[in-house]
CSV table of C-alpha atoms (C1' of nucleotides) in Angstrom, one decimal:
chain,number,residue,atom,x,y,z
T,215,MET,CA,0.0,0.0,0.0
T,216,PRO,CA,0.3,0.5,-1.0
T,217,GLY,CA,0.3,-0.7,0.3
T,218,ASN,CA,0.9,-1.4,2.6
T,219,GLU,CA,2.0,1.6,4.1
T,220,ARG,CA,-1.0,0.5,5.9
T,221,ALA,CA,-0.1,-0.6,9.4
T,222,THR,CA,2.7,0.3,11.8
T,223,HIS,CA,4.5,-2.7,13.5
T,224,VAL,CA,6.8,-1.5,16.2
T,225,THR,CA,8.0,-4.8,17.7
T,226,ALA,CA,11.3,-4.5,19.6
T,227,ARG,CA,13.2,-7.8,19.8
T,228,THR,CA,15.9,-8.8,22.2
T,229,PRO,CA,19.3,-9.6,20.6
T,230,THR,CA,18.9,-13.3,21.7
T,231,ASP,CA,15.6,-13.5,19.9
T,232,ALA,CA,16.2,-15.9,17.1
T,233,VAL,CA,13.0,-15.2,15.3
T,234,ARG,CA,13.7,-14.3,11.7
T,235,ASP,CA,12.7,-10.8,10.5
T,236,ILE,CA,10.5,-10.9,7.5
T,237,PRO,CA,10.1,-7.6,5.7
T,238,GLU,CA,6.6,-6.1,5.9
T,239,ALA,CA,6.1,-6.3,2.1
T,240,THR,CA,6.9,-9.9,2.1
T,241,VAL,CA,4.5,-10.5,4.9
T,242,ALA,CA,1.7,-8.8,3.0
T,243,ARG,CA,2.3,-11.3,0.1
T,244,LEU,CA,2.6,-14.5,2.0
T,245,PRO,CA,-1.3,-14.9,2.2
T,246,VAL,CA,-1.5,-14.3,-1.6
T,247,TYR,CA,1.0,-17.2,-2.1
T,248,LEU,CA,-0.9,-19.3,0.3
T,249,ARG,CA,-4.2,-18.7,-1.7
T,250,ALA,CA,-2.5,-19.4,-5.0
T,251,LEU,CA,-0.9,-22.7,-3.6
T,252,THR,CA,-4.3,-23.8,-2.3
T,253,ALA,CA,-5.8,-23.1,-5.7
T,254,LEU,CA,-3.0,-25.2,-7.3
T,255,ALA,CA,-3.5,-28.0,-4.9
T,256,ASP,CA,-7.2,-28.0,-5.5
T,257,GLY,CA,-6.4,-28.3,-9.1
T,258,GLY,CA,-4.4,-31.4,-8.5
T,259,THR,CA,-1.0,-29.7,-9.0
T,260,VAL,CA,1.6,-31.6,-6.9
T,261,SER,CA,4.7,-29.6,-7.9
T,262,CYS,CA,5.4,-26.1,-9.3
T,263,SER,CA,8.1,-23.7,-10.3
T,264,SER,CA,8.6,-20.3,-8.9
T,265,GLU,CA,7.5,-19.0,-12.4
T,266,GLN,CA,4.2,-20.8,-12.2
T,267,LEU,CA,3.5,-19.9,-8.7
T,268,ALA,CA,4.5,-16.2,-9.4
T,269,THR,CA,2.0,-16.0,-12.3
T,270,ALA,CA,-0.8,-17.4,-10.2
T,271,ALA,CA,-0.1,-14.9,-7.4
T,272,GLY,CA,0.3,-11.9,-9.9
T,273,VAL,CA,3.9,-11.1,-9.1
T,274,ASN,CA,7.3,-11.8,-10.8
T,275,SER,CA,9.3,-14.9,-10.0
T,276,ALA,CA,12.4,-12.9,-8.8
T,277,LYS,CA,10.1,-11.3,-6.0
T,278,LEU,CA,8.5,-14.5,-5.2
T,279,ARG,CA,11.9,-16.5,-4.6
T,280,LYS,CA,13.2,-13.5,-2.7
T,281,ASP,CA,10.1,-13.6,-0.5
T,282,LEU,CA,10.4,-17.4,0.1
T,283,SER,CA,14.0,-17.1,0.9
T,284,TYR,CA,13.1,-15.2,4.1
T,285,LEU,CA,11.2,-18.4,5.3
T,286,GLY,CA,13.9,-21.0,4.4
T,287,SER,CA,14.9,-23.2,1.6
T,288,TYR,CA,11.7,-25.1,0.8
T,289,GLY,CA,12.3,-25.6,-2.9
T,290,THR,CA,14.5,-28.0,-4.9
T,291,ARG,CA,17.0,-26.5,-7.5
T,292,GLY,CA,16.3,-27.8,-10.9
T,293,VAL,CA,13.0,-29.0,-9.8
T,294,GLY,CA,10.7,-26.5,-8.1
T,295,TYR,CA,8.4,-26.5,-5.0
T,296,ASP,CA,6.2,-29.3,-3.6
T,297,VAL,CA,2.9,-27.5,-3.6
T,298,GLU,CA,1.5,-29.2,-0.3
T,299,TYR,CA,4.9,-28.8,1.6
T,300,LEU,CA,5.2,-25.2,0.6
T,301,ARG,CA,1.6,-24.5,1.4
T,302,TYR,CA,2.0,-25.9,4.9
T,303,GLN,CA,5.3,-24.0,5.6
T,304,ILE,CA,3.7,-20.6,4.6
T,305,ALA,CA,0.6,-21.3,6.6
T,306,ARG,CA,2.8,-22.1,9.7
T,307,GLU,CA,4.8,-19.0,9.2
T,308,ILE,CA,1.6,-16.8,8.9
T,309,GLY,CA,0.2,-18.6,11.9
T,310,VAL,CA,-3.0,-19.8,10.2
T,311,THR,CA,-2.4,-23.4,11.1
T,312,GLN,CA,-3.7,-22.3,14.5
T,313,ASP,CA,-7.1,-21.2,15.6
T,314,TRP,CA,-7.7,-17.4,15.9
T,315,PRO,CA,-10.8,-16.5,17.8
T,316,VAL,CA,-12.3,-13.2,16.4
T,317,VAL,CA,-15.1,-10.8,17.6
T,318,ILE,CA,-16.9,-8.4,15.3
T,319,VAL,CA,-18.3,-5.3,16.8
T,320,GLY,CA,-21.0,-3.4,14.9
T,321,ILE,CA,-23.5,-5.5,13.1
T,322,GLY,CA,-24.9,-3.1,10.4
T,323,ASN,CA,-24.8,-3.8,6.7
T,324,LEU,CA,-21.1,-4.4,6.7
T,325,GLY,CA,-21.0,-6.3,10.0
T,326,HIS,CA,-23.6,-8.7,8.5
T,327,ALA,CA,-21.5,-9.1,5.4
T,328,LEU,CA,-18.3,-9.8,7.5
T,329,ALA,CA,-20.2,-12.3,9.8
T,330,ASN,CA,-21.3,-14.2,6.6
T,331,PHE,CA,-17.8,-14.0,5.0
T,332,SER,CA,-16.8,-17.7,4.4
T,333,GLY,CA,-13.1,-16.8,4.1
T,334,PHE,CA,-13.0,-16.5,7.8
T,335,ARG,CA,-13.5,-20.1,8.8
T,336,SER,CA,-11.4,-21.5,6.1
T,337,ARG,CA,-8.4,-19.6,7.2
T,338,GLY,CA,-8.3,-20.6,10.9
T,339,PHE,CA,-10.3,-17.4,11.9
T,340,ARG,CA,-13.5,-18.2,14.2
T,341,VAL,CA,-16.0,-15.7,14.9
T,342,VAL,CA,-16.8,-16.2,18.5
T,343,ALA,CA,-19.1,-13.2,19.0
T,344,LEU,CA,-21.0,-10.5,17.2
T,345,LEU,CA,-21.5,-7.5,19.4
T,346,ASP,CA,-23.6,-4.3,18.9
T,347,ALA,CA,-24.7,-1.5,21.2
T,348,ASP,CA,-28.2,-1.4,19.7
T,349,HIS,CA,-30.2,-3.6,21.9
T,350,THR,CA,-32.9,-4.0,19.2
T,351,LEU,CA,-30.4,-6.3,17.5
T,352,HIS,CA,-29.8,-8.5,20.6
T,353,GLU,CA,-31.0,-12.0,20.5
T,354,GLN,CA,-31.3,-11.7,16.7
T,355,GLN,CA,-29.2,-14.4,14.8
T,356,VAL,CA,-26.7,-13.3,12.1
T,357,ALA,CA,-24.9,-16.1,10.3
T,358,GLY,CA,-26.1,-18.5,12.8
T,359,ILE,CA,-24.6,-16.4,15.7
T,360,VAL,CA,-26.7,-14.6,18.3
T,361,VAL,CA,-25.9,-10.7,18.4
T,362,ARG,CA,-24.8,-9.8,22.1
T,363,PRO,CA,-24.6,-6.4,23.9
T,364,PHE,CA,-21.3,-4.6,23.5
T,365,ASP,CA,-20.8,-4.6,27.1
T,366,ASP,CA,-20.3,-8.3,27.0
T,367,LEU,CA,-16.8,-7.6,25.2
T,368,GLU,CA,-14.5,-8.0,28.2
T,369,GLN,CA,-16.1,-11.3,29.3
T,370,ILE,CA,-16.1,-12.8,25.7
T,371,VAL,CA,-12.4,-11.8,25.1
T,372,ARG,CA,-11.5,-13.3,28.6
T,373,GLU,CA,-13.3,-16.6,28.1
T,374,ASN,CA,-12.4,-17.2,24.5
T,375,ASP,CA,-8.8,-15.8,24.6
T,376,VAL,CA,-9.7,-13.4,21.7
T,377,ALA,CA,-6.6,-11.6,20.3
T,378,ILE,CA,-8.1,-10.1,17.2
T,379,GLY,CA,-11.1,-7.6,16.9
T,380,VAL,CA,-13.0,-6.3,13.8
T,381,ILE,CA,-14.5,-2.9,14.0
T,382,SER,CA,-17.5,-2.2,11.8
T,383,VAL,CA,-19.2,0.6,13.7
T,384,PRO,CA,-19.8,4.1,12.4
T,385,ALA,CA,-16.8,6.4,12.5
T,386,PHE,CA,-17.9,8.4,15.6
T,387,ALA,CA,-18.0,5.3,17.7
T,388,ALA,CA,-14.8,3.5,16.4
T,389,GLN,CA,-12.3,5.0,18.8
T,390,ASP,CA,-14.4,4.1,21.8
T,391,VAL,CA,-14.6,0.6,20.6
T,392,ALA,CA,-11.0,0.3,20.0
T,393,ASP,CA,-10.3,1.6,23.4
T,394,ARG,CA,-12.5,-0.9,25.0
T,395,MET,CA,-11.0,-3.7,22.8
T,396,VAL,CA,-7.5,-2.7,23.9
T,397,SER,CA,-8.3,-2.6,27.6
T,398,ALA,CA,-10.1,-5.9,27.3
T,399,GLY,CA,-6.8,-7.3,26.0
T,400,ILE,CA,-7.2,-7.5,22.2
T,401,SER,CA,-4.0,-6.6,20.6
T,402,SER,CA,-4.8,-6.7,16.8
T,403,ILE,CA,-7.6,-4.7,15.2
T,404,LEU,CA,-9.1,-4.7,11.8
T,405,ASN,CA,-10.7,-1.4,11.3
T,406,PHE,CA,-13.5,-0.6,8.7
T,407,ALA,CA,-14.5,2.7,10.2
T,408,PRO,CA,-13.1,5.7,8.1
T,409,ILE,CA,-11.1,7.2,11.0
T,410,VAL,CA,-7.5,7.2,12.2
T,411,LEU,CA,-7.5,5.1,15.4
T,412,THR,CA,-5.0,5.9,18.2
T,413,VAL,CA,-3.9,2.8,20.1
T,414,PRO,CA,-1.0,2.2,22.5
T,415,PRO,CA,2.3,0.7,21.2
T,416,GLY,CA,2.2,-3.1,20.9
T,417,VAL,CA,-1.3,-3.0,19.3
T,418,ASP,CA,-1.6,-3.5,15.6
T,419,VAL,CA,-4.1,-1.7,13.6
T,420,ARG,CA,-4.9,-2.4,9.9
T,421,LYS,CA,-7.6,-0.4,8.1
T,422,VAL,CA,-9.8,-1.2,5.2
T,423,ASP,CA,-11.1,1.9,3.7
T,424,LEU,CA,-13.4,1.8,0.7
T,425,SER,CA,-13.5,5.5,0.2
T,426,ILE,CA,-9.8,5.8,0.1
T,427,GLU,CA,-9.4,3.0,-2.5
T,428,LEU,CA,-12.0,4.7,-4.7
T,429,GLN,CA,-10.1,8.1,-4.5
T,430,ILE,CA,-7.0,6.3,-5.5
T,431,LEU,CA,-8.7,4.9,-8.5
T,432,ALA,CA,-10.2,8.3,-9.4
T,433,TYR,CA,-6.8,9.9,-9.1
T,434,HIS,CA,-5.4,7.7,-11.8
T,435,GLU,CA,-8.6,7.8,-13.7
T,436,GLN,CA,-8.3,11.5,-14.0
T,437,ARG,CA,-4.8,11.2,-15.2
T,438,LYS,CA,-5.7,8.8,-17.9
T,439,ALA,CA,-8.2,11.2,-19.3
T,440,HIS,CA,-5.7,14.0,-19.5
T,441,GLY,CA,-2.3,12.3,-20.2
T,442,GLU,CA,-1.8,9.6,-22.6
T,443,PRO,CA,-3.2,6.3,-21.6
T,444,VAL,CA,-0.9,3.4,-21.8
G,1346,MET,CA,0.6,-2.0,2.9
G,1347,PRO,CA,1.4,-1.7,2.9
G,1348,GLY,CA,1.9,-0.9,0.9
G,1349,ASN,CA,1.0,0.3,-1.2
G,1350,GLU,CA,2.1,-2.7,-2.7
G,1351,ARG,CA,-1.6,-3.0,-3.8
G,1352,ALA,CA,-2.1,-2.0,-7.3
G,1353,THR,CA,0.1,-1.6,-10.4
G,1354,HIS,CA,-0.1,1.7,-12.4
G,1355,VAL,CA,1.7,1.6,-15.5
G,1356,THR,CA,1.1,4.8,-17.1
G,1357,ALA,CA,3.6,5.9,-19.7
G,1358,ARG,CA,3.9,9.7,-20.4
G,1359,THR,CA,5.1,11.6,-23.3
G,1360,PRO,CA,8.1,14.0,-22.5
G,1361,THR,CA,6.0,17.0,-23.3
G,1362,ASP,CA,3.3,15.8,-20.8
G,1363,ALA,CA,3.4,18.4,-18.0
G,1364,VAL,CA,1.4,16.5,-15.5
G,1365,ARG,CA,3.4,16.2,-12.2
G,1366,ASP,CA,4.3,12.7,-11.3
G,1367,ILE,CA,3.1,12.1,-7.7
G,1368,PRO,CA,4.7,9.0,-5.9
G,1369,GLU,CA,2.3,6.2,-5.4
G,1370,ALA,CA,2.7,6.3,-1.7
G,1371,THR,CA,1.9,9.9,-1.7
G,1372,VAL,CA,-1.3,9.4,-3.7
G,1373,ALA,CA,-2.4,6.7,-1.2
G,1374,ARG,CA,-2.2,9.3,1.6
G,1375,LEU,CA,-3.9,12.3,-0.1
G,1376,PRO,CA,-7.3,10.9,0.7
G,1377,VAL,CA,-6.3,10.6,4.4
G,1378,TYR,CA,-5.2,14.3,4.4
G,1379,LEU,CA,-8.4,15.3,2.8
G,1380,ARG,CA,-10.5,13.6,5.4
G,1381,ALA,CA,-8.4,15.2,8.3
G,1382,LEU,CA,-8.9,18.6,6.6
G,1383,THR,CA,-12.6,18.0,6.3
G,1384,ALA,CA,-12.7,17.1,10.0
G,1385,LEU,CA,-10.8,20.1,11.0
G,1386,ALA,CA,-13.0,22.4,8.8
G,1387,ASP,CA,-16.2,20.8,10.3
G,1388,GLY,CA,-14.7,21.5,13.8
G,1389,GLY,CA,-14.3,25.2,12.9
G,1390,THR,CA,-10.5,25.3,12.5
G,1391,VAL,CA,-9.6,27.8,9.7
G,1392,SER,CA,-5.8,27.5,9.7
G,1393,CYS,CA,-3.5,24.6,10.8
G,1394,SER,CA,0.2,23.7,11.0
G,1395,SER,CA,1.8,20.8,9.3
G,1396,GLU,CA,2.2,19.3,12.8
G,1397,GLN,CA,-1.5,19.6,13.6
G,1398,LEU,CA,-2.5,18.2,10.3
G,1399,ALA,CA,0.0,15.3,10.5
G,1400,THR,CA,-1.3,14.3,13.8
G,1401,ALA,CA,-4.8,14.2,12.7
G,1402,ALA,CA,-3.8,12.1,9.7
G,1403,GLY,CA,-1.6,9.7,11.8
G,1404,VAL,CA,1.6,10.4,10.0
G,1405,ASN,CA,4.7,12.5,10.9
G,1406,SER,CA,5.0,16.1,9.8
G,1407,ALA,CA,8.0,15.7,7.6
G,1408,LYS,CA,6.2,13.1,5.5
G,1409,LEU,CA,3.2,15.3,5.3
G,1410,ARG,CA,5.2,18.4,4.1
G,1411,LYS,CA,7.2,16.2,1.7
G,1412,ASP,CA,3.8,14.8,0.3
G,1413,LEU,CA,2.2,18.3,-0.1
G,1414,SER,CA,5.4,19.6,-1.8
G,1415,TYR,CA,4.5,17.4,-4.8
G,1416,LEU,CA,1.2,19.3,-5.3
G,1417,GLY,CA,2.7,22.7,-5.0
G,1418,SER,CA,3.3,25.4,-2.4
G,1419,TYR,CA,-0.1,25.8,-0.8
G,1420,GLY,CA,1.1,26.9,2.7
G,1421,THR,CA,2.6,30.0,4.2
G,1422,ARG,CA,5.9,29.9,5.9
G,1423,GLY,CA,5.7,30.8,9.6
G,1424,VAL,CA,2.0,30.6,9.5
G,1425,GLY,CA,0.8,27.1,8.2
G,1426,TYR,CA,-2.1,26.2,5.9
G,1427,ASP,CA,-5.5,27.6,5.3
G,1428,VAL,CA,-7.7,24.6,5.9
G,1429,GLU,CA,-10.4,25.2,3.3
G,1430,TYR,CA,-7.9,26.2,0.6
G,1431,LEU,CA,-5.6,23.2,1.1
G,1432,ARG,CA,-8.7,20.9,1.3
G,1433,TYR,CA,-9.9,22.2,-2.1
G,1434,GLN,CA,-6.4,21.8,-3.6
G,1435,ILE,CA,-6.0,18.2,-2.5
G,1436,ALA,CA,-9.7,17.4,-3.6
G,1437,ARG,CA,-8.9,18.8,-7.2
G,1438,GLU,CA,-5.7,17.0,-7.4
G,1439,ILE,CA,-7.3,13.6,-6.5
G,1440,GLY,CA,-10.2,14.4,-8.8
G,1441,VAL,CA,-13.0,14.2,-6.2
G,1442,THR,CA,-14.2,17.7,-7.3
G,1443,GLN,CA,-15.9,16.0,-10.2
G,1444,ASP,CA,-18.6,13.4,-10.4
G,1445,TRP,CA,-17.7,9.8,-10.8
G,1446,PRO,CA,-20.4,7.4,-11.8
G,1447,VAL,CA,-19.9,3.9,-10.4
G,1448,VAL,CA,-21.5,0.5,-11.0
G,1449,ILE,CA,-21.6,-2.3,-8.3
G,1450,VAL,CA,-21.8,-5.8,-9.6
G,1451,GLY,CA,-22.8,-8.5,-7.2
G,1452,ILE,CA,-25.5,-7.6,-4.7
G,1453,GLY,CA,-25.0,-10.2,-1.9
G,1454,ASN,CA,-24.3,-9.2,1.7
G,1455,LEU,CA,-21.2,-7.2,0.8
G,1456,GLY,CA,-22.9,-5.6,-2.2
G,1457,HIS,CA,-25.6,-4.5,0.0
G,1458,ALA,CA,-23.3,-2.9,2.4
G,1459,LEU,CA,-21.4,-1.1,-0.3
G,1460,ALA,CA,-24.7,0.2,-1.9
G,1461,ASN,CA,-25.7,1.7,1.5
G,1462,PHE,CA,-22.2,3.2,2.1
G,1463,SER,CA,-22.6,6.8,2.7
G,1464,GLY,CA,-19.0,7.6,2.1
G,1465,PHE,CA,-19.7,7.2,-1.7
G,1466,ARG,CA,-21.9,10.1,-2.4
G,1467,SER,CA,-20.0,12.5,-0.1
G,1468,ARG,CA,-16.8,12.0,-2.0
G,1469,GLY,CA,-18.0,12.6,-5.5
G,1470,PHE,CA,-18.9,8.9,-6.3
G,1471,ARG,CA,-22.4,8.3,-7.5
G,1472,VAL,CA,-23.8,4.7,-7.7
G,1473,VAL,CA,-25.6,4.6,-11.1
G,1474,ALA,CA,-26.4,0.9,-11.0
G,1475,LEU,CA,-26.5,-2.2,-9.0
G,1476,LEU,CA,-26.2,-5.4,-11.2
G,1477,ASP,CA,-26.6,-9.0,-10.4
G,1478,ALA,CA,-26.8,-12.1,-12.5
G,1479,ASP,CA,-29.4,-13.7,-10.1
G,1480,HIS,CA,-32.9,-12.7,-11.6
G,1481,THR,CA,-34.6,-13.3,-8.3
G,1482,LEU,CA,-32.9,-10.0,-7.1
G,1483,HIS,CA,-34.0,-8.0,-10.1
G,1484,GLU,CA,-36.6,-5.3,-9.5
G,1485,GLN,CA,-35.8,-5.3,-5.8
G,1486,GLN,CA,-34.6,-2.1,-4.3
G,1487,VAL,CA,-31.4,-1.8,-2.4
G,1488,ALA,CA,-30.5,1.6,-1.0
G,1489,GLY,CA,-33.2,3.1,-3.1
G,1490,ILE,CA,-31.6,1.8,-6.4
G,1491,VAL,CA,-33.3,-1.0,-8.4
G,1492,VAL,CA,-31.2,-4.2,-9.0
G,1493,ARG,CA,-30.8,-4.7,-12.7
G,1494,PRO,CA,-29.6,-7.7,-14.8
G,1495,PHE,CA,-25.8,-8.0,-15.2
G,1496,ASP,CA,-26.4,-8.0,-19.0
G,1497,ASP,CA,-27.4,-4.4,-18.7
G,1498,LEU,CA,-23.8,-3.6,-18.0
G,1499,GLU,CA,-22.6,-2.4,-21.5
G,1500,GLN,CA,-25.7,-0.1,-21.9
G,1501,ILE,CA,-25.3,1.5,-18.4
G,1502,VAL,CA,-21.6,2.0,-18.9
G,1503,ARG,CA,-22.4,3.7,-22.2
G,1504,GLU,CA,-25.2,5.9,-21.1
G,1505,ASN,CA,-23.6,7.0,-17.9
G,1506,ASP,CA,-20.0,7.2,-19.0
G,1507,VAL,CA,-19.0,5.0,-16.1
G,1508,ALA,CA,-15.1,4.6,-15.6
G,1509,ILE,CA,-15.2,2.9,-12.2
G,1510,GLY,CA,-16.5,-0.6,-11.4
G,1511,VAL,CA,-16.9,-2.4,-8.1
G,1512,ILE,CA,-16.8,-6.2,-8.0
G,1513,SER,CA,-18.5,-7.9,-5.0
G,1514,VAL,CA,-19.3,-11.3,-6.6
G,1515,PRO,CA,-17.9,-14.7,-5.5
G,1516,ALA,CA,-14.4,-15.5,-6.6
G,1517,PHE,CA,-15.4,-17.9,-9.4
G,1518,ALA,CA,-17.4,-15.1,-11.1
G,1519,ALA,CA,-15.0,-12.2,-10.6
G,1520,GLN,CA,-12.7,-12.6,-13.7
G,1521,ASP,CA,-15.7,-12.9,-16.0
G,1522,VAL,CA,-17.1,-9.7,-14.5
G,1523,ALA,CA,-13.8,-7.9,-14.9
G,1524,ASP,CA,-13.5,-9.0,-18.5
G,1525,ARG,CA,-17.0,-7.6,-19.3
G,1526,MET,CA,-16.3,-4.5,-17.4
G,1527,VAL,CA,-13.2,-3.9,-19.3
G,1528,SER,CA,-14.8,-4.5,-22.8
G,1529,ALA,CA,-17.6,-2.3,-21.8
G,1530,GLY,CA,-15.1,0.5,-21.3
G,1531,ILE,CA,-14.4,0.5,-17.5
G,1532,SER,CA,-10.8,1.3,-16.8
G,1533,SER,CA,-10.6,1.2,-13.0
G,1534,ILE,CA,-11.8,-1.7,-10.8
G,1535,LEU,CA,-12.2,-2.1,-7.0
G,1536,ASN,CA,-12.1,-5.8,-6.4
G,1537,PHE,CA,-13.5,-7.4,-3.2
G,1538,ALA,CA,-13.4,-11.0,-4.6
G,1539,PRO,CA,-10.4,-13.0,-3.3
G,1540,ILE,CA,-8.8,-13.7,-6.6
G,1541,VAL,CA,-6.0,-12.2,-8.6
G,1542,LEU,CA,-7.6,-10.4,-11.6
G,1543,THR,CA,-6.0,-10.3,-15.0
G,1544,VAL,CA,-6.6,-7.1,-16.9
G,1545,PRO,CA,-5.1,-5.5,-19.8
G,1546,PRO,CA,-2.4,-2.5,-19.6
G,1547,GLY,CA,-4.0,0.7,-18.8
G,1548,VAL,CA,-6.7,-0.7,-16.5
G,1549,ASP,CA,-6.2,-0.2,-12.8
G,1550,VAL,CA,-7.2,-2.8,-10.3
G,1551,ARG,CA,-7.1,-2.2,-6.6
G,1552,LYS,CA,-8.2,-5.2,-4.2
G,1553,VAL,CA,-9.7,-5.2,-0.8
G,1554,ASP,CA,-9.1,-8.5,0.7
G,1555,LEU,CA,-10.4,-9.2,4.3
G,1556,SER,CA,-8.8,-12.5,4.6
G,1557,ILE,CA,-5.5,-11.2,3.7
G,1558,GLU,CA,-5.7,-8.3,6.1
G,1559,LEU,CA,-6.6,-10.8,8.9
G,1560,GLN,CA,-3.7,-13.1,8.1
G,1561,ILE,CA,-1.2,-10.2,8.2
G,1562,LEU,CA,-2.7,-9.4,11.7
G,1563,ALA,CA,-2.3,-13.1,12.7
G,1564,TYR,CA,1.3,-13.1,11.6
G,1565,HIS,CA,2.2,-10.3,14.0
G,1566,GLU,CA,0.0,-11.7,16.6
G,1567,GLN,CA,1.9,-14.9,16.5
G,1568,ARG,CA,5.1,-13.1,16.8
G,1569,LYS,CA,4.0,-11.0,19.9
G,1570,ALA,CA,3.1,-14.3,21.7
G,1571,HIS,CA,6.6,-15.7,21.1
G,1572,GLY,CA,9.1,-12.9,20.9
G,1573,GLU,CA,9.0,-10.0,23.4
G,1574,PRO,CA,6.2,-7.7,23.0
G,1575,VAL,CA,6.8,-4.0,22.7
D,786,DT,C1',26.5,-35.1,-18.1
D,787,DA,C1',23.1,-31.5,-19.7
D,788,DG,C1',19.2,-28.9,-18.6
D,789,DA,C1',16.5,-26.8,-15.2
D,790,DT,C1',15.5,-24.0,-11.5
D,791,DT,C1',16.4,-22.3,-7.0
D,792,DG,C1',18.5,-19.2,-3.5
D,793,DT,C1',21.5,-15.4,-3.2
D,794,DT,C1',24.1,-11.3,-4.4
D,795,DA,C1',24.4,-6.8,-5.9
D,796,DA,C1',22.6,-2.9,-8.4
D,797,DT,C1',18.7,0.1,-8.7
D,798,DC,C1',14.8,2.2,-7.4
D,799,DG,C1',11.5,4.5,-4.4
D,800,DA,C1',10.0,6.1,0.3
D,801,DT,C1',11.2,7.9,4.7
D,802,DT,C1',13.2,11.0,7.8
D,803,DA,C1',16.0,14.7,9.9
D,804,DA,C1',17.7,18.9,9.4
D,805,DC,C1',17.8,23.4,8.0
D,806,DA,C1',17.7,27.4,4.8
D,807,DA,C1',14.1,30.2,3.1
D,808,DT,C1',10.6,33.3,4.4
D,809,DC,C1',6.3,34.8,6.5
C,329,DT,C1',13.6,42.2,14.4
C,330,DA,C1',12.4,37.4,16.6
C,331,DG,C1',9.8,33.6,16.4
C,332,DA,C1',7.5,30.3,13.7
C,333,DT,C1',6.8,27.1,10.2
C,334,DT,C1',7.1,25.9,5.5
C,335,DG,C1',9.4,23.6,1.4
C,336,DT,C1',13.7,21.4,0.2
C,337,DT,C1',17.9,18.9,0.6
C,338,DA,C1',20.4,15.1,1.6
C,339,DA,C1',21.1,10.9,4.0
C,340,DT,C1',19.2,6.7,5.1
C,341,DC,C1',16.3,2.9,4.9
C,342,DG,C1',13.6,-0.7,2.7
C,343,DA,C1',11.9,-2.9,-1.5
C,344,DT,C1',12.6,-4.5,-6.2
C,345,DT,C1',14.8,-6.5,-9.9
C,346,DA,C1',18.2,-9.0,-13.0
C,347,DA,C1',21.6,-11.9,-13.1
C,348,DC,C1',23.9,-15.9,-12.0
C,349,DA,C1',26.5,-19.4,-9.1
C,350,DA,C1',24.8,-23.3,-6.7
C,351,DT,C1',22.9,-27.6,-7.2
C,352,DC,C1',19.2,-30.9,-8.2
DNA sequence: TAGATTGTTAATCGATTAACAATC
DNA sequence: TAGATTGTTAATCGATTAACAATC
């Protein structure tokens, strides 16, 4: 973002900490590779070259090999990569081989869509609760899950060991929700509200902002109309 | 985020083309500045320093001033920026002072949420049509707009001069929708389907991918659990 | 062995940041 | 004039890419 210019990750490490440091740009592409490998595996492909995988992921092969080199040497020179083996190694590196309980706060149109989103479950993310401050929504079922009061947040985080929260409330309410999430123990937030959230160090925020994406497209579209198109 | 590692913009320019070239990372932040300026203006602030604006936008002031310098000199040394004037200059640069007709294809849960999204209208984006291949949805109204058959795409694009399309169909249908959009004359696509789209040169695609955002958060969350948190 | 393809190096490119001269 | 703050420079940092030695 760019793209990622999206989130700040200030994570100090002790000198003895042996965890490899993977560049942020690479981290953002690993899920893309994972998806491409899953598609290849589903299509019956057992082995692939960096060129094949790069094409499927929409990047060039030099970048792909450089990215994979941060994880280790999981390929075979002259041969390529075992699809299933590489898929597992990337999944393990990202952390999606484990279960990630998630809460969604704000069950409006977007919250509905998120709750019904099938990509959650298939990637190790499990929606443990849907919360909304509007009591007229409580007891209603969305995607098979009962909507509960926002005030249940702390209890739910504690009981389910929730680390990731999704914010889909209106902009004016988002900072309050973030504050409550952080004090409840959540340390990763996916924010759909069009506002800059302030969080303490150690808490990661990523934002998804429809309006910004459209404006970036508009900027380039405007240029096409004036300058010479490609 | 990153960045904005998200979209590729291959736009060749002739040497005589006087259009300033703004770095992609800067383009991605202009909408954030625009929003911050609108918030300041709404709060009654008439003038602000780069430090103030940077804080509101969640960046540091050096970056902000560098970004603004690509647009021109719209501040006053020793004084700061006129909020309304700078707001207008950025809006003009992005292109949101003009009207952008948009079509949304795929009126499921997400399409519903997008159609109802208030940030569209307020930023110069006007939803001219909601399309879906499922005929049981046709004639239904969503956000006050009647859902029409996907086959009406070409006619709608032609009649409304649509340049921007939003794809919120399932992954398996997304490439077909993109192909139809491109051949109908759309040259900017915002894609919510979890798939890598292939488009001809000159067409911009930006993707919004919930599953990838969550996986990036999971990666960092996993690290916090092992290494030393900040 | 010959052909293929990885993993790594080094060059290039673009983005960020601090510092400060320009100037209100 | 003195203080404040922009716009720009230059250094640094991180990401991308091409090329190729390593090696299957």
